[in-house]
Short mmCIF file of C-alpha atoms and ligand atoms in Angstrom, two decimals:
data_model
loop_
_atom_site.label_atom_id
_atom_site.label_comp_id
_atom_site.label_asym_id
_atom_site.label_seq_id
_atom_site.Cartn_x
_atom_site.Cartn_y
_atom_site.Cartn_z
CA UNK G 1 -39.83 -33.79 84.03
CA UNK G 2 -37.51 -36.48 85.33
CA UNK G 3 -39.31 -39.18 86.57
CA UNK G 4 -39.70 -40.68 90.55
CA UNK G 5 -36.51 -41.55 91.75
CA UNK G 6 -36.36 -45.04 93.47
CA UNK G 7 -35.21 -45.26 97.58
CA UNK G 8 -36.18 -41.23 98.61
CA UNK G 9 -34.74 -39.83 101.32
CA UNK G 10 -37.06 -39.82 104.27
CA UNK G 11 -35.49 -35.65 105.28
CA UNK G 12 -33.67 -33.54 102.80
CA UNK G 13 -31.39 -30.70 104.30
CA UNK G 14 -30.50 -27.77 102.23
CA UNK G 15 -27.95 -25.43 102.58
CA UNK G 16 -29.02 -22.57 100.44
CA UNK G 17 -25.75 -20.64 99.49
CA UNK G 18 -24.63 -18.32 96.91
CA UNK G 19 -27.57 -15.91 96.47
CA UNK G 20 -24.55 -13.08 96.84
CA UNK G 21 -22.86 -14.63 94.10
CA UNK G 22 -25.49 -15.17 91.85
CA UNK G 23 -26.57 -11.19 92.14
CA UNK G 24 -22.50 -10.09 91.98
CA UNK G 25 -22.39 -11.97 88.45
CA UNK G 26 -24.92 -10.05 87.29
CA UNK G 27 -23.82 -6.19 88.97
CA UNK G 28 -27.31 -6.34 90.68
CA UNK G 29 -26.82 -5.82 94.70
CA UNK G 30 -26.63 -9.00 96.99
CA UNK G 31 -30.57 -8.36 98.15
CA UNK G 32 -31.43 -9.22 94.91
CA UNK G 33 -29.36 -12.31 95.22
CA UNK G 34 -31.52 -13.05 98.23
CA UNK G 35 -35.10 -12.35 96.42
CA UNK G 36 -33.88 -14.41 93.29
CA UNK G 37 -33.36 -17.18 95.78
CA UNK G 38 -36.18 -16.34 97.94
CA UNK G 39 -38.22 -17.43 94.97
CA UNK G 40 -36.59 -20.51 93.66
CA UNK G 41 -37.94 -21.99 97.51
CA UNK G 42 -41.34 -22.46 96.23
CA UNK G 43 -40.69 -24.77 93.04
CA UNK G 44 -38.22 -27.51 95.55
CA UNK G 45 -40.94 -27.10 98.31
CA UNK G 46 -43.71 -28.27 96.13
CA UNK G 47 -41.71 -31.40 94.37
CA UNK G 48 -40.42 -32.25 97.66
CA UNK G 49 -44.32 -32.49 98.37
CA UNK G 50 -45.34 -34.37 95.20
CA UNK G 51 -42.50 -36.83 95.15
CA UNK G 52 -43.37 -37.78 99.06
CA UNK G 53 -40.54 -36.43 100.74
CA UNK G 54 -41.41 -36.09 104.54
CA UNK G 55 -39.12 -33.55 106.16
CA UNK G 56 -37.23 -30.74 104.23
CA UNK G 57 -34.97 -28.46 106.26
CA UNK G 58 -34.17 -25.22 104.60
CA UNK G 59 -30.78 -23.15 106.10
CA UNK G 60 -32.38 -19.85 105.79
CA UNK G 61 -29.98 -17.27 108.21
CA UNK G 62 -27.34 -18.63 110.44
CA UNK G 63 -26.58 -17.51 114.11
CA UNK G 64 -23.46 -16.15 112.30
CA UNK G 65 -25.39 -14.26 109.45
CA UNK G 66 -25.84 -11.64 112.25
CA UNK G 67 -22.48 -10.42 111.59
CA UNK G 68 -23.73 -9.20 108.26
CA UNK G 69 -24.34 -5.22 106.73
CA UNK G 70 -27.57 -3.93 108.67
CA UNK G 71 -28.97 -3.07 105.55
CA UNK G 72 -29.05 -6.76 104.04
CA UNK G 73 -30.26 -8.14 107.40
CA UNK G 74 -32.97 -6.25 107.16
CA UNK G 75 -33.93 -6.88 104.04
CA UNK G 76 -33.11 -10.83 104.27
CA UNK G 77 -35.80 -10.21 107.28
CA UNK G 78 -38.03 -8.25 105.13
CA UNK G 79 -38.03 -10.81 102.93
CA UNK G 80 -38.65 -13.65 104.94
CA UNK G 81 -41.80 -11.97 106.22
CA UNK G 82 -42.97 -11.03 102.72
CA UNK G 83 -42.68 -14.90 101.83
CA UNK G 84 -44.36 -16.03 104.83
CA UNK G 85 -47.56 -14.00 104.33
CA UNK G 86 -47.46 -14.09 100.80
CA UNK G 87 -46.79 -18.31 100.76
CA UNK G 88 -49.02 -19.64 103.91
CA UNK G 89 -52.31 -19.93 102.12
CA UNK G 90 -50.80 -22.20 99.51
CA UNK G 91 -48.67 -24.17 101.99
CA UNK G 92 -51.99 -24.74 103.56
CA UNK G 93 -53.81 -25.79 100.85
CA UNK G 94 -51.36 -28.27 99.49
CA UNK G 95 -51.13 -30.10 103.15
CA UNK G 96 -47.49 -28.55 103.87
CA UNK G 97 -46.45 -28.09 107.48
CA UNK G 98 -44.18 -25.17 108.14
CA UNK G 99 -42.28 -24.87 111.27
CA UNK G 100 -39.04 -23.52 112.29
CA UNK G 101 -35.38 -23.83 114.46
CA UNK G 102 -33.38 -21.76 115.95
CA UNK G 103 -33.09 -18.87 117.94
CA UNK G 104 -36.46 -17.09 117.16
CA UNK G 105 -36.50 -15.03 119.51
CA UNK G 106 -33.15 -12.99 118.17
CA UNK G 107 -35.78 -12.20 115.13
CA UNK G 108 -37.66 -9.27 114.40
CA UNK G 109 -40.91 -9.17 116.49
CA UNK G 110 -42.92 -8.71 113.35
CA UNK G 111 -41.48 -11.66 111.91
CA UNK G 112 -41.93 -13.39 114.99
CA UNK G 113 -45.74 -12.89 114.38
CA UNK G 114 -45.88 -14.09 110.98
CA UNK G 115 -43.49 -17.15 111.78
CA UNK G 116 -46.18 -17.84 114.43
CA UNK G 117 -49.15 -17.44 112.17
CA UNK G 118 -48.25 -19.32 109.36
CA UNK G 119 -46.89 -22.27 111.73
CA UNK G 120 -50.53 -22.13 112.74
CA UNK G 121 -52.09 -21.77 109.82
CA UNK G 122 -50.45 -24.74 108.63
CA UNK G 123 -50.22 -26.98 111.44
CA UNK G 124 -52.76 -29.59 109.94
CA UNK G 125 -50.38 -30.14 107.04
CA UNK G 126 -50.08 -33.73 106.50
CA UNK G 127 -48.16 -33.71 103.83
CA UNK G 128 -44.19 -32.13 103.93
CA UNK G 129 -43.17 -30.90 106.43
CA UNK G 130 -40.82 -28.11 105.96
CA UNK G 131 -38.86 -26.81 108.58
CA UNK G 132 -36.53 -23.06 108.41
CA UNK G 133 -33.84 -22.86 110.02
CA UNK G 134 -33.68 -19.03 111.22
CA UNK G 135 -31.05 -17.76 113.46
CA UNK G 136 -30.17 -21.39 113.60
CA UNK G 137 -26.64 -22.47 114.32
CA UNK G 138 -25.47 -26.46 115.25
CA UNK G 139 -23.17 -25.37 118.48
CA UNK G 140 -26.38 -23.01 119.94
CA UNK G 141 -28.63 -25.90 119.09
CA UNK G 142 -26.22 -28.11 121.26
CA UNK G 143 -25.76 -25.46 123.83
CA UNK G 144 -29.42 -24.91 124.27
CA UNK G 145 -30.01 -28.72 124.30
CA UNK G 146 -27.52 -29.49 127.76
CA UNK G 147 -29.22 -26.37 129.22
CA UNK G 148 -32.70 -27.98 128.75
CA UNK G 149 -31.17 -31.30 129.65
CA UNK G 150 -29.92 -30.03 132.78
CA UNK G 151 -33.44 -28.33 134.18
CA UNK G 152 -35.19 -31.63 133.31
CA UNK G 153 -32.62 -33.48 135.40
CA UNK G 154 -32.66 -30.44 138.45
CA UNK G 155 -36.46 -30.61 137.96
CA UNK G 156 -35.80 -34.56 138.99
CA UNK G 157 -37.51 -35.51 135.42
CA UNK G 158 -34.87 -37.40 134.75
CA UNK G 159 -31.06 -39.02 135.79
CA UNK G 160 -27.98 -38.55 134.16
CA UNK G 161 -27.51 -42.57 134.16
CA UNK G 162 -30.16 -42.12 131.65
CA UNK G 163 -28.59 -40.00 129.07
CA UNK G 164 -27.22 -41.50 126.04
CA UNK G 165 -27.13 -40.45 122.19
CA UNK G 166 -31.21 -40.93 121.94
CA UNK G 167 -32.20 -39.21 125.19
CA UNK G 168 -30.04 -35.96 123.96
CA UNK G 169 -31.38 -35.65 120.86
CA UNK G 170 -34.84 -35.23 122.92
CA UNK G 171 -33.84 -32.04 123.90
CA UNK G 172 -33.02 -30.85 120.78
CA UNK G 173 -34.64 -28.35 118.24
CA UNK G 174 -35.26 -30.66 115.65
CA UNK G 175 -36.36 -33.62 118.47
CA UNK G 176 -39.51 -33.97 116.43
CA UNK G 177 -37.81 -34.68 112.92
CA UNK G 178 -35.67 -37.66 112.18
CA UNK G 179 -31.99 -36.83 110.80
CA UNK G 180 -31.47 -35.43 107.34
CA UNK G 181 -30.54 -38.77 105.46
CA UNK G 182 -29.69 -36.39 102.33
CA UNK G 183 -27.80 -33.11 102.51
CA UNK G 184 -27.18 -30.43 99.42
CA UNK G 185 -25.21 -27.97 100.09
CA UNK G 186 -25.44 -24.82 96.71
CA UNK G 187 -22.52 -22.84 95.47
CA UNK G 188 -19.70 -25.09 95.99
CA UNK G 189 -18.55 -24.47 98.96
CA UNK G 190 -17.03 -28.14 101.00
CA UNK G 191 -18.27 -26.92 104.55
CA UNK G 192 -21.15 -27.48 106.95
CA UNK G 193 -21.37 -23.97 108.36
CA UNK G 194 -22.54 -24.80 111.51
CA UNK G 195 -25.48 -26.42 109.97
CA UNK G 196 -27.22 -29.51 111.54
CA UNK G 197 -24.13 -30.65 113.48
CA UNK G 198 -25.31 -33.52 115.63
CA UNK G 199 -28.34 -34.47 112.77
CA UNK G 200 -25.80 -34.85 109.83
CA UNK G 201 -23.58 -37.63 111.20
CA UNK G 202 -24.79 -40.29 108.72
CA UNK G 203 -26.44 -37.98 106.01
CA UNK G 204 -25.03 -38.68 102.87
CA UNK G 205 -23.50 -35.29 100.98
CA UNK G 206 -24.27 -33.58 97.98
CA UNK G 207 -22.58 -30.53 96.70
CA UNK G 208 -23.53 -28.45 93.63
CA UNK G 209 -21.51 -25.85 92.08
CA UNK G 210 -24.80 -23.74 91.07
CA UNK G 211 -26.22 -20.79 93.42
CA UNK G 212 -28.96 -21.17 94.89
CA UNK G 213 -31.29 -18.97 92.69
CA UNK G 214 -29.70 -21.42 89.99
CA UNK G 215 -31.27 -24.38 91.39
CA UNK G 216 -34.47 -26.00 89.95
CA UNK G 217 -36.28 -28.96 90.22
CA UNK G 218 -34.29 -30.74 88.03
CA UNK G 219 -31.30 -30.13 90.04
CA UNK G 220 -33.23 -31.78 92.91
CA UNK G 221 -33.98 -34.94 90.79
CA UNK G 222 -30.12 -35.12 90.10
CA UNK G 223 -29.32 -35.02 93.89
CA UNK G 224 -31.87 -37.78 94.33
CA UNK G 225 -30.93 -40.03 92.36
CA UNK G 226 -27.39 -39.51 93.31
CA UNK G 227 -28.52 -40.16 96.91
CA UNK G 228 -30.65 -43.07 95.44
CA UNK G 229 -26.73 -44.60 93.83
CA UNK G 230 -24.89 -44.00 97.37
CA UNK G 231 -24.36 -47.32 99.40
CA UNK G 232 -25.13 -45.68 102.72
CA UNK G 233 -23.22 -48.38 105.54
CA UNK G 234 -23.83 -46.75 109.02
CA UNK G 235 -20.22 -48.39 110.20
CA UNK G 236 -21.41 -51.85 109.42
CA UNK G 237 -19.59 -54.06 106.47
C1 IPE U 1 -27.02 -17.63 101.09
O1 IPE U 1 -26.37 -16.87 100.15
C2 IPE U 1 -28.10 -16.86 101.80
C3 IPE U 1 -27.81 -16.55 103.21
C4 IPE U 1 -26.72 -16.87 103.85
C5 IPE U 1 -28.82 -15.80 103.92
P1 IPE U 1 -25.14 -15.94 100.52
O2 IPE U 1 -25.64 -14.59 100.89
O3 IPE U 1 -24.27 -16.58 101.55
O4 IPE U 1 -24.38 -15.87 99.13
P2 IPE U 1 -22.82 -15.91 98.88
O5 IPE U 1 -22.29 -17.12 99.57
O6 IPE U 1 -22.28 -14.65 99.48
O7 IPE U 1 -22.67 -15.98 97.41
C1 IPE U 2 -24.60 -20.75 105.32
O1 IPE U 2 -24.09 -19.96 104.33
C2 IPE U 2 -25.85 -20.14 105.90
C3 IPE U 2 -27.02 -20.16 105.03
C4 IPE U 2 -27.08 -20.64 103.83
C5 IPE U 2 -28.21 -19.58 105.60
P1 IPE U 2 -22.99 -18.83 104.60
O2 IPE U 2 -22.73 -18.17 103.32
O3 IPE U 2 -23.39 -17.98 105.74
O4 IPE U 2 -21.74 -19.72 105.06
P2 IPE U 2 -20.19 -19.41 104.98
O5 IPE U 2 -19.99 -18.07 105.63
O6 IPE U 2 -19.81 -19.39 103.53
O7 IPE U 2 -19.53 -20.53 105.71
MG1 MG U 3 -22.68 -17.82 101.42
#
């Protein structure tokens, strides 16, 4: 194994991508794609732990991954609650704190109930904490944030003299977690995908051409210490 890389990102964002690829290389449907990738989660979850990494964001299913077949929604939800249930005692036990962003609500019930559980189950976690993004898309995140931005100021919480860059991001989903300083993107592809659009200003870029069931730990060490080599400069000289 690789050893600690120097200067870690504080968050690590993920864009998981390519599961469909990965299965169509190998003539095996694009749900196996998603179960092949499904698993590779656990492995970057617990070095992310071990190295000290505080936040990792995972982009599990967009707001756009709606438009998808029926039949691999459901099974990407299937999945998803299979993980959950099968995963939460060992996220416990190793101090990980799950939580999630997004839309929720647009999920299955059941996997509502499982989300909830293993949030709960987990919420003493001291250790990562590692956040899904589920039905999660940057404009609805944005959109949702000016709605709840508005009632505070209608509830007379608060004046619009007040609102600035910092106040805003109060309202948002991920107003607990600082910004990603490190984003990987799998697969190739040069886009954000909605991901993360306000949190990702300054977050220094990584793109791999593996899939995501392709990706291992040592994969992560390389984006590390090519995040560790990047002179980040926040618009000063
Ligand atoms: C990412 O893999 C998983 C989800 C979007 C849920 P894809 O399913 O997008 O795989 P490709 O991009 O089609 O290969
Ligand atoms: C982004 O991947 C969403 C997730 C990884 C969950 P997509 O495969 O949906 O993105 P596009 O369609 O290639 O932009
Ligand atoms: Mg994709």
């Amino acid at each position: 194994m690789a050893s600690t890389p120097s200067n870690l990102p504080c968050h690590v964002a993920v864009i998981m991508d390519g599961n469909g690829r990965w299965a169509k290389e190998r003539g095996l449907p694009r749900t196996e794609g998603h179960r092949a990738g499904a698993e590779k989660i656990r492995a970057i979850v617990e070095e992310c732990n071990r190295l000290g990494i505080r936040y990792l964001t995972l982009y599990a299913f967009s707001a756009e991954n709606w438009r998808r077949p029926q039949n691999e929604i459901r099974a990407l939800m299937a999945l998803l609650e299979f993980f959950l249930k099968r995963e939460t005692s060992d996220l416990a036990r190793n101090g990980v704190r799950l939580q999630a962003i997004g839309r929720l609500h647009n999920l299955p019930e059941s996997c509502q109930r499982q989300l909830h559980a293993s949030m709960e189950a987990t919420a003493g976690g001291t250790g990562l904490t590692l956040v899904l993004a589920l039905s999660y898309g940057g404009r609805e995140e944005i959109v949702d944030g000016i709605k709840s931005l508005f009632r505070h100021i209608q509830e007379g919480h608060a004046d619009i003299a007040m609102l600035d860059p910092e106040f805003f991001s109060k309202h948002l989903y991920t107003r607990y977690y600082p910004d990603p300083d490190l984003l990987i993107r799998t697969s190739g592809e040069m886009r954000l995908s909605n991901f993360l659009l306000w949190q990702l200003s300054y977050a220094e870029i990584v793109i791999t051409r593996k899939f995501w069931p392709d990706f291992g730990q040592e994969d992560l060490h390389a984006a590390l210490e090519e995040f560790a080599s990047r002179q980040r400069r926040f618009g000063g000289v």
